[in-house]
PDB file of C-alpha atoms in Angstrom:
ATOM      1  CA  UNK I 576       3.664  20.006  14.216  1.00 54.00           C
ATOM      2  CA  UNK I 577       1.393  18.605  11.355  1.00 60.00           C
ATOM      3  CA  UNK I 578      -1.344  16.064  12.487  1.00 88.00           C
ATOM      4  CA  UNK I 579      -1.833  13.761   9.771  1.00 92.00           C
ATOM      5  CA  UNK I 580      -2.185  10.014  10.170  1.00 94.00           C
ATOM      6  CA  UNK I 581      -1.761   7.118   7.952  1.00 96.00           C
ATOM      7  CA  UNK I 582      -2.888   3.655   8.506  1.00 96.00           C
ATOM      8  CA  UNK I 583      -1.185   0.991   8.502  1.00 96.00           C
ATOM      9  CA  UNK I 584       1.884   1.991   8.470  1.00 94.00           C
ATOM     10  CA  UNK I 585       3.436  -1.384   7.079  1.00 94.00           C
ATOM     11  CA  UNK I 586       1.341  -4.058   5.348  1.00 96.00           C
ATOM     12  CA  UNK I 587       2.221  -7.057   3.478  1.00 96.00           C
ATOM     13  CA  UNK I 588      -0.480  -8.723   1.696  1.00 96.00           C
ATOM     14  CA  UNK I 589      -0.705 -11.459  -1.207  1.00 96.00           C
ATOM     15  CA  UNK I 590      -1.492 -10.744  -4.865  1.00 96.00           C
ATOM     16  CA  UNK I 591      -5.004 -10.358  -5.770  1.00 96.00           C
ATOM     17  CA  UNK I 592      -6.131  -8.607  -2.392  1.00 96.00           C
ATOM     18  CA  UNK I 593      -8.291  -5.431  -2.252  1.00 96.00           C
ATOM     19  CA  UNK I 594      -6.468  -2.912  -0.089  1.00 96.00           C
ATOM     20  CA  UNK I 595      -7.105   0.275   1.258  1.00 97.00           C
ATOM     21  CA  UNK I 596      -4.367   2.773   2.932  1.00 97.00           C
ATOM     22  CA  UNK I 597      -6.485   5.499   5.148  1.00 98.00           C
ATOM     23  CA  UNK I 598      -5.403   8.927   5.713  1.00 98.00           C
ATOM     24  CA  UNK I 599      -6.921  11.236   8.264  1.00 97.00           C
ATOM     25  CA  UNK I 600      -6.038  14.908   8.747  1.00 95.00           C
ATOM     26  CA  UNK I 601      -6.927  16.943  11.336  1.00 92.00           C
ATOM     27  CA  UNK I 602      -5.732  20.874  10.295  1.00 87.00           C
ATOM     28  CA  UNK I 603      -8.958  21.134   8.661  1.00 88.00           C
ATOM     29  CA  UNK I 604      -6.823  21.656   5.058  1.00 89.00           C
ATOM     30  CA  UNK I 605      -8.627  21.352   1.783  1.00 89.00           C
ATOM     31  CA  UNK I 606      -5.803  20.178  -0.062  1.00 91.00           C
ATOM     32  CA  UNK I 607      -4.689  16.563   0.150  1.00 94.00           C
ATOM     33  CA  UNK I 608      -2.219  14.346  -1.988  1.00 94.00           C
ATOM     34  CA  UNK I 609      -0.985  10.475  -2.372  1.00 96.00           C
ATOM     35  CA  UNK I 610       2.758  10.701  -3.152  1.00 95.00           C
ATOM     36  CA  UNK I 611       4.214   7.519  -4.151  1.00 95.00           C
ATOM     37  CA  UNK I 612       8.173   6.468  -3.483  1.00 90.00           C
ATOM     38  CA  UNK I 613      10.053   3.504  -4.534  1.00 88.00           C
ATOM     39  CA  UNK I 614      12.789   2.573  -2.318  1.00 79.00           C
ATOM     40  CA  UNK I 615      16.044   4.788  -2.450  1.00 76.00           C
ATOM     41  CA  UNK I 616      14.260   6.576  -5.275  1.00 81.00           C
ATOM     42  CA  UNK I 617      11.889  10.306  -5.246  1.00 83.00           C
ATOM     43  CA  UNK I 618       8.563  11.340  -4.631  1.00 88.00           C
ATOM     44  CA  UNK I 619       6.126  11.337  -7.415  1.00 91.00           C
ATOM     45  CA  UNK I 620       2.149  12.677  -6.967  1.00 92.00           C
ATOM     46  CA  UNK I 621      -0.414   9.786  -7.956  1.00 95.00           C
ATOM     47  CA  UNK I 622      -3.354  11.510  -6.867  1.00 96.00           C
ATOM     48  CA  UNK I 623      -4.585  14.712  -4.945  1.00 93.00           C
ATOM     49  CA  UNK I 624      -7.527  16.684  -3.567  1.00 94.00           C
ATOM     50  CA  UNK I 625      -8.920  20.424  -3.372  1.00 90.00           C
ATOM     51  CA  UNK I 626     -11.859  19.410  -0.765  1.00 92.00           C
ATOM     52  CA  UNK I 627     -14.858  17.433  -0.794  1.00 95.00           C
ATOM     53  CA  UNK I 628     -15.961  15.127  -4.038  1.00 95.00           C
ATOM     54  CA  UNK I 629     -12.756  16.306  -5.783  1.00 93.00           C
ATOM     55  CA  UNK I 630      -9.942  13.820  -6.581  1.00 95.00           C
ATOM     56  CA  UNK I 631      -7.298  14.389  -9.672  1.00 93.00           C
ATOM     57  CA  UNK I 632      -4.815  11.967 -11.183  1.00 92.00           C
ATOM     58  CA  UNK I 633      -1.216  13.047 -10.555  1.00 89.00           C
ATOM     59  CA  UNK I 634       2.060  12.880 -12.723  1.00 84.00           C
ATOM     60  CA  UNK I 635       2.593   9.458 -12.187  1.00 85.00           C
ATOM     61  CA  UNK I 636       0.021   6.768 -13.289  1.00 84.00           C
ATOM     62  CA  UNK I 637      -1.460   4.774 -10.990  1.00 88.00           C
ATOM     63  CA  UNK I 638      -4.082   1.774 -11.113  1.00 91.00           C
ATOM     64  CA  UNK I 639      -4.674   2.746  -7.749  1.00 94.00           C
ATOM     65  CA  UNK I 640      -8.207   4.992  -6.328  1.00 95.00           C
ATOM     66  CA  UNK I 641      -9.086   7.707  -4.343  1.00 97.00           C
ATOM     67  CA  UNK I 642     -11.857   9.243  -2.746  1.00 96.00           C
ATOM     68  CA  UNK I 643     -12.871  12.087  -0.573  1.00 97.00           C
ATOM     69  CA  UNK I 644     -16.084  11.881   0.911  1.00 97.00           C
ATOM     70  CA  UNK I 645     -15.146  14.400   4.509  1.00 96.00           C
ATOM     71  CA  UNK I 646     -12.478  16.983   4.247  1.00 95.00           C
ATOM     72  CA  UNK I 647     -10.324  15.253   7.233  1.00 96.00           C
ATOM     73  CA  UNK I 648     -10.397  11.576   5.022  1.00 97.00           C
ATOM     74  CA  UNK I 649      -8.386  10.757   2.024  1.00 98.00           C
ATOM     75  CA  UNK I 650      -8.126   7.297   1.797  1.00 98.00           C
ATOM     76  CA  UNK I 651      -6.240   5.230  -1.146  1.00 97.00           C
ATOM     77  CA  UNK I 652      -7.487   1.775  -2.623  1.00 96.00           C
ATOM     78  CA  UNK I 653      -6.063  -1.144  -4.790  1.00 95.00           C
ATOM     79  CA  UNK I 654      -8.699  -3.130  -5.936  1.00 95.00           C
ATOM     80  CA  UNK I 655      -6.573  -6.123  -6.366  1.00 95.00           C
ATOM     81  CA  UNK I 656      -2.780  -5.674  -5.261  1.00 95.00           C
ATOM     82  CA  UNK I 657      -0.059  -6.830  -7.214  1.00 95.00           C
ATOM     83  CA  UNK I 658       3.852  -7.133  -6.673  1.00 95.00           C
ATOM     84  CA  UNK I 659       4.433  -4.142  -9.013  1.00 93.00           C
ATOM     85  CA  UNK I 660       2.806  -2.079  -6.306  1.00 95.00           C
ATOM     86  CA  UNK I 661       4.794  -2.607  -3.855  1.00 95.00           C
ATOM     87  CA  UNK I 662       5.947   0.880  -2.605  1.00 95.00           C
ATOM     88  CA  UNK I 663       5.984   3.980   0.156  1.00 93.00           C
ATOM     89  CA  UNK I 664       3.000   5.313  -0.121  1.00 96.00           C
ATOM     90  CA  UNK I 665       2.566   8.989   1.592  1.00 95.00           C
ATOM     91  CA  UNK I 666      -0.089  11.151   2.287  1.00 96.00           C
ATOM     92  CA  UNK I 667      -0.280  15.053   2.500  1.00 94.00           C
ATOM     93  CA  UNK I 668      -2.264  17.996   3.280  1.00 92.00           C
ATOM     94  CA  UNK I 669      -1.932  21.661   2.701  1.00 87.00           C
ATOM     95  CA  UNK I 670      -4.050  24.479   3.653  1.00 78.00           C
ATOM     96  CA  UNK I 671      -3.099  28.837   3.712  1.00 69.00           C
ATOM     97  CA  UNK I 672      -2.434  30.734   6.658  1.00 61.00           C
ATOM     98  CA  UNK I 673      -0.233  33.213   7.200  1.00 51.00           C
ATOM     99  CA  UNK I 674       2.244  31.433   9.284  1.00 54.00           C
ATOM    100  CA  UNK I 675       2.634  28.198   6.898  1.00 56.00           C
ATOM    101  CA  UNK I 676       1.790  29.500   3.729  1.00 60.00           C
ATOM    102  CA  UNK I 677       1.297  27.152   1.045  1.00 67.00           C
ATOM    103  CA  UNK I 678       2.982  24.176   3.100  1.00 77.00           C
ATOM    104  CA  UNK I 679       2.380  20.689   2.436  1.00 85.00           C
ATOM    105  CA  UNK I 680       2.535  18.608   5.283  1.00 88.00           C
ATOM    106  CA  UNK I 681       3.284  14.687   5.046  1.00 91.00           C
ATOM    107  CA  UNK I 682       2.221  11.747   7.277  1.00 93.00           C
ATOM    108  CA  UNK I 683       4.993   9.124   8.507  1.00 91.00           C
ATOM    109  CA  UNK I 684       3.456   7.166   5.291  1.00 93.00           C
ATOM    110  CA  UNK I 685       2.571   3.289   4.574  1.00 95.00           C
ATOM    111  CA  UNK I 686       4.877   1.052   3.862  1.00 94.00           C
ATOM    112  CA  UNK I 687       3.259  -1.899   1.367  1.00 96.00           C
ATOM    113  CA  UNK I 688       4.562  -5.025  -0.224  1.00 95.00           C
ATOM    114  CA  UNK I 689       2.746  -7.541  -2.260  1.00 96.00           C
ATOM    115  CA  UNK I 690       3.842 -10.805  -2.318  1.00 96.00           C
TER     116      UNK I 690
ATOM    117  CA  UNK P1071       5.877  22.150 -15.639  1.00 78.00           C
ATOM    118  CA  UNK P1072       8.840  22.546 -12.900  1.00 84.00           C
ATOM    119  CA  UNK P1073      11.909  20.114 -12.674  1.00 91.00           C
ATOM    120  CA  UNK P1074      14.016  19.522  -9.720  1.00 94.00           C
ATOM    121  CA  UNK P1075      17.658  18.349 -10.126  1.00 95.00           C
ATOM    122  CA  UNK P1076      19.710  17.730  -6.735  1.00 95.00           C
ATOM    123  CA  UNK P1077      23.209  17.368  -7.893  1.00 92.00           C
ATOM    124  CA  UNK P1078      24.325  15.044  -5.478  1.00 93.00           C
ATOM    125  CA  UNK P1079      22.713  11.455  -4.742  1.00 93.00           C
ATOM    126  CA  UNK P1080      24.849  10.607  -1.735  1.00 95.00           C
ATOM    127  CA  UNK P1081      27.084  12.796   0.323  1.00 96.00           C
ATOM    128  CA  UNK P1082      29.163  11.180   3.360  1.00 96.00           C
ATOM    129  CA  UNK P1083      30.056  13.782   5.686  1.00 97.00           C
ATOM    130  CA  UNK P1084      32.766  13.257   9.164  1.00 97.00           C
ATOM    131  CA  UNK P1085      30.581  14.416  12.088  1.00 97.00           C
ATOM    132  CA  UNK P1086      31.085  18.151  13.639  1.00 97.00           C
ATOM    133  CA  UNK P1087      32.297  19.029   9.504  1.00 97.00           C
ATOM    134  CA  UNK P1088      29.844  21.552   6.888  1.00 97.00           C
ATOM    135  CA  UNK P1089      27.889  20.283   4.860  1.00 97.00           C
ATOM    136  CA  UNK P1090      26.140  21.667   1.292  1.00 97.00           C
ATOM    137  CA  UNK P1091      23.551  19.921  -0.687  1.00 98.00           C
ATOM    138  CA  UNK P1092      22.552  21.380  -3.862  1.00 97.00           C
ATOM    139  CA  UNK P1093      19.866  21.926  -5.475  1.00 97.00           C
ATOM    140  CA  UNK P1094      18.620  23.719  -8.703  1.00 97.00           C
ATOM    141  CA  UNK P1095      15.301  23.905 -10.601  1.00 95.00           C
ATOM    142  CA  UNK P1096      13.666  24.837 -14.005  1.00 93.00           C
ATOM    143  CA  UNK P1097      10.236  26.348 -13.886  1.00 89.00           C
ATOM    144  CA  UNK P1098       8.828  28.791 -16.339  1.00 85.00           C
ATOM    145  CA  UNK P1099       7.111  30.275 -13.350  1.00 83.00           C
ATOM    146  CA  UNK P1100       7.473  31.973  -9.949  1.00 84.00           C
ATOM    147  CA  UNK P1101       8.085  29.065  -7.469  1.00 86.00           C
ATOM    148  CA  UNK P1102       7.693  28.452  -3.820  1.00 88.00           C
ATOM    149  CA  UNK P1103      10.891  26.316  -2.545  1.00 92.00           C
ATOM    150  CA  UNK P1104      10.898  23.654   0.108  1.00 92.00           C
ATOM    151  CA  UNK P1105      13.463  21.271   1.613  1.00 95.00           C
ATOM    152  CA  UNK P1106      12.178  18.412   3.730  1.00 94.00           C
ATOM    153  CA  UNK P1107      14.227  15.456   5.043  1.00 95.00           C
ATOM    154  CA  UNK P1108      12.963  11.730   5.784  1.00 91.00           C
ATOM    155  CA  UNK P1109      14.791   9.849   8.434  1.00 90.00           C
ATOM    156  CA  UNK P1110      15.088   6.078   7.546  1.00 84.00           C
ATOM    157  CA  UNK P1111      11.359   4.428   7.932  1.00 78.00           C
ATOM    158  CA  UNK P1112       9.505   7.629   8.207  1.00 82.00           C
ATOM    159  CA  UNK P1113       7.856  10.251   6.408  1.00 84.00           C
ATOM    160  CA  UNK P1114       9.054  13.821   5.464  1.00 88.00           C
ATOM    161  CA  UNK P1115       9.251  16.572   7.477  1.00 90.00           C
ATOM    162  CA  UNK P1116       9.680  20.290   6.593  1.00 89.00           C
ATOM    163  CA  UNK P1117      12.836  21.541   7.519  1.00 93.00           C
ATOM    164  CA  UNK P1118      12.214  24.841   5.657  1.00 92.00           C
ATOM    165  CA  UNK P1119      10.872  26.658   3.238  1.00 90.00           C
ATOM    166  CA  UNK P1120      11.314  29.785   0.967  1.00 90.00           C
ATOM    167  CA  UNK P1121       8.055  31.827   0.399  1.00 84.00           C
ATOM    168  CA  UNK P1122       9.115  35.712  -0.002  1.00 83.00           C
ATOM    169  CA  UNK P1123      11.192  37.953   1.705  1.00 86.00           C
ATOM    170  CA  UNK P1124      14.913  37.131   2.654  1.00 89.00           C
ATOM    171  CA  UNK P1125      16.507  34.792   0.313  1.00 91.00           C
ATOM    172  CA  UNK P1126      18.868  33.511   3.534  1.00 95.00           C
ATOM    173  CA  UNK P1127      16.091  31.410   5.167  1.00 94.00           C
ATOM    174  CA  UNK P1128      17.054  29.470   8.356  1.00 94.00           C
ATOM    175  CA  UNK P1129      15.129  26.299   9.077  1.00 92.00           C
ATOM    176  CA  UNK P1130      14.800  23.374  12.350  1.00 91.00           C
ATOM    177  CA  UNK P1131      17.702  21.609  13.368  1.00 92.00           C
ATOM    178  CA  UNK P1132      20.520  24.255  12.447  1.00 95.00           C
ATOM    179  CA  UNK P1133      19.856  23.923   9.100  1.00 96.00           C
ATOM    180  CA  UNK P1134      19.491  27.048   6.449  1.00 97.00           C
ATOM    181  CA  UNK P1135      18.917  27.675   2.561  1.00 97.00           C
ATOM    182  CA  UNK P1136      19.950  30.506   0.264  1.00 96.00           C
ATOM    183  CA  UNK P1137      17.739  31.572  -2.953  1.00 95.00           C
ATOM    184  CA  UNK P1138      19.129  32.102  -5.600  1.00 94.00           C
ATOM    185  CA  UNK P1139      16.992  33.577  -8.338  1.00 91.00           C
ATOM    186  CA  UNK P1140      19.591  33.868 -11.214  1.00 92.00           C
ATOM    187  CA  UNK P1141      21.290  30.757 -10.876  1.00 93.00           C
ATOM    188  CA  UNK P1142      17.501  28.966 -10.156  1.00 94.00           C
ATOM    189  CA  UNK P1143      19.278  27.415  -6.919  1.00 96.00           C
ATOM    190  CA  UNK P1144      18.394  26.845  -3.402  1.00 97.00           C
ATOM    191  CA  UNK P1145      21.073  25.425  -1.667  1.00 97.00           C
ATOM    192  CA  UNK P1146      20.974  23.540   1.791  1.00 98.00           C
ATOM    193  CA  UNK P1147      23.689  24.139   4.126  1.00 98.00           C
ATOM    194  CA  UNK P1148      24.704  23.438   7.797  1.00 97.00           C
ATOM    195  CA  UNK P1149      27.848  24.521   9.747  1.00 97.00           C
ATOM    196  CA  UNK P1150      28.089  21.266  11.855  1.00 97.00           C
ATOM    197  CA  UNK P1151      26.702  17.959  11.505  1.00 97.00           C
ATOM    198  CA  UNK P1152      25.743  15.451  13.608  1.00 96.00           C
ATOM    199  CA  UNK P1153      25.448  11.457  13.690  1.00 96.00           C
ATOM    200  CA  UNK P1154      21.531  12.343  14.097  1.00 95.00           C
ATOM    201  CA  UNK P1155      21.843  14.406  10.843  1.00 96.00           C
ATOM    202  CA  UNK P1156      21.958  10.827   8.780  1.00 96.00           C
ATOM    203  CA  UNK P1157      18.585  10.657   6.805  1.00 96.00           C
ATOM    204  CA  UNK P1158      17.889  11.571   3.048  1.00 94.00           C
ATOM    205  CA  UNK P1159      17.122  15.464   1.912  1.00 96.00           C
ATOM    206  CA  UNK P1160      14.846  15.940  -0.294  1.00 95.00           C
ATOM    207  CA  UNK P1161      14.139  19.726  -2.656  1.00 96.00           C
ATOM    208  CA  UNK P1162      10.660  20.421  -3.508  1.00 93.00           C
ATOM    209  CA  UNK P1163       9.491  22.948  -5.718  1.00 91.00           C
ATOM    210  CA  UNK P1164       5.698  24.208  -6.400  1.00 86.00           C
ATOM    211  CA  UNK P1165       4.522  26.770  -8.375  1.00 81.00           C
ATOM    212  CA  UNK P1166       3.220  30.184  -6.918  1.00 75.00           C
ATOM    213  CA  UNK P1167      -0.079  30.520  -8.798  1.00 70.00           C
ATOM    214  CA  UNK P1168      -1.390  27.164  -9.351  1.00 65.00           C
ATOM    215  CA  UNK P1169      -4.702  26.385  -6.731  1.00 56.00           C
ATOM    216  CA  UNK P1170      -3.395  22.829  -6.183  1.00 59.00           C
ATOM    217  CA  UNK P1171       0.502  23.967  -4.937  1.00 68.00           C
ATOM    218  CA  UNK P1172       1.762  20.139  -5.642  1.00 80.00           C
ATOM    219  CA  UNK P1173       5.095  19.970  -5.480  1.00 86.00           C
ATOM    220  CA  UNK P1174       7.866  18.602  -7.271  1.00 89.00           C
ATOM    221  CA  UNK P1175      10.733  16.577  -6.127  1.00 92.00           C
ATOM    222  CA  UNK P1176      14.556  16.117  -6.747  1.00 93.00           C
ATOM    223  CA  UNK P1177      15.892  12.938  -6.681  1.00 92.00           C
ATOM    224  CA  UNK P1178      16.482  13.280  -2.721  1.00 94.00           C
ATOM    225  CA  UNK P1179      20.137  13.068  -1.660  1.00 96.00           C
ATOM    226  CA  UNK P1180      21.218  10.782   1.306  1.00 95.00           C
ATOM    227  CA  UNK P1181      23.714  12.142   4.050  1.00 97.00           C
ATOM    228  CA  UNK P1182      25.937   9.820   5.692  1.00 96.00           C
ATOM    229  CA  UNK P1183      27.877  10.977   8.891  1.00 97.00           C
ATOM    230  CA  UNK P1184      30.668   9.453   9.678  1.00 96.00           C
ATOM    231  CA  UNK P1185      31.681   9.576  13.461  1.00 94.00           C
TER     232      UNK P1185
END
């Protein structure tokens, strides 16, 4: 069973806000990842991490932020929220070992509408 | 780049009956394959994965996957459904070599049982 937590898990906020969606892990993995999903539509990577003080911009733009300051914390920011952004946001982490291999694991995600 | 295309976006199934989801992908590189399914509201879980080895790989839940390296496919596949079966499927590939293993997503297909 993976152990990775997202916070909140549904927020609706008002255009303009700052927001931030926090993601915790505790596997110890160095690999983390935002995923974003639109309702009833797939998965697309908007940001990820290989460890500490690295952060890459996925596939799919995003005017969203990331940072990762400890290896366990991957949180995700929108400096000022807008409807378009309204979305399932999910957060992963993968690590090696011989039992999981290269297995990404996903939190329960964060469910966020702008209004 | 990899591309996943799951051939079916909605498949309503009678309860107790088979069911097959299909999947196929395009990568000009050796591939690790995954098939995770999210429940309504929730994130995904890993219902299994293909890494090496066997290309018959059985997963949670009764559910298992063939590999298919000349047709590029990975098929899902369970003898019997049930009601609790109802969620969305989703394919996944990621390729072997790269240090980041992000994955790519099909379009997801959603499973309706039917009682």
């Amino acid at each position: 069973e993976a152990d990775i937590y997202q916070t909140p898990r549904y927020l609706v906020i008002g255009t303009g806000k700052k927001i931030t969606l926090e993601c915790s892990q505790t596997m110890g993995h160095d690999k983390m990842y935002w995923y974003q999903q639109d309702p009833g539509m797939e998965l697309h990577l908007i940001h990820y991490s290989y460890g500490v003080n690295s952060t890459e911009k996925g596939d799919l733009s995003s005017e969203s932020t990331v940072s990762r300051i400890r290896t366990e914390h991957f949180p995700l920011t929108l400096e000022s929220a807008r409807p378009s952004h309204t979305s399932q946001y999910l957060c992963a982490s993968s690590g090696w070992d011989s039992f999981s291999g290269n297995t990404i694991y996903f939190g329960e995600g964060s469910w966020l509408t702008v209004v | 780049a990899q591309s996943v295309t799951q051939l079916d976006s909605q498949v309503p199934v009678f309860e107790e009956a088979p069911v097959e989801l299909r999947c196929n992908y395009s990568s000009s590189v050796s591939v690790y394959l995954f098939w995770y399914v999210q429940y309504p509201n929730q994130g995904l879980q890993l219902l299994l994965k293909y890494l090496s080895g066997s290309t018959l790989v059985k997963g949670i839940n009764g559910f298992e996957a063939e590999f298919n390296k000349s047709q590029t496919s990975f098929h899902l596949r369970k003898p019997s459904v049930h009601i609790s079966d109802t969620a969305e499927y989703f394919c996944a590939v990621s390729d072997r070599k790269a240090a980041g293993n992000k994955l790519t997503f099909g379009g997801g297909t959603r499973v309706l049982v039917k009682p």
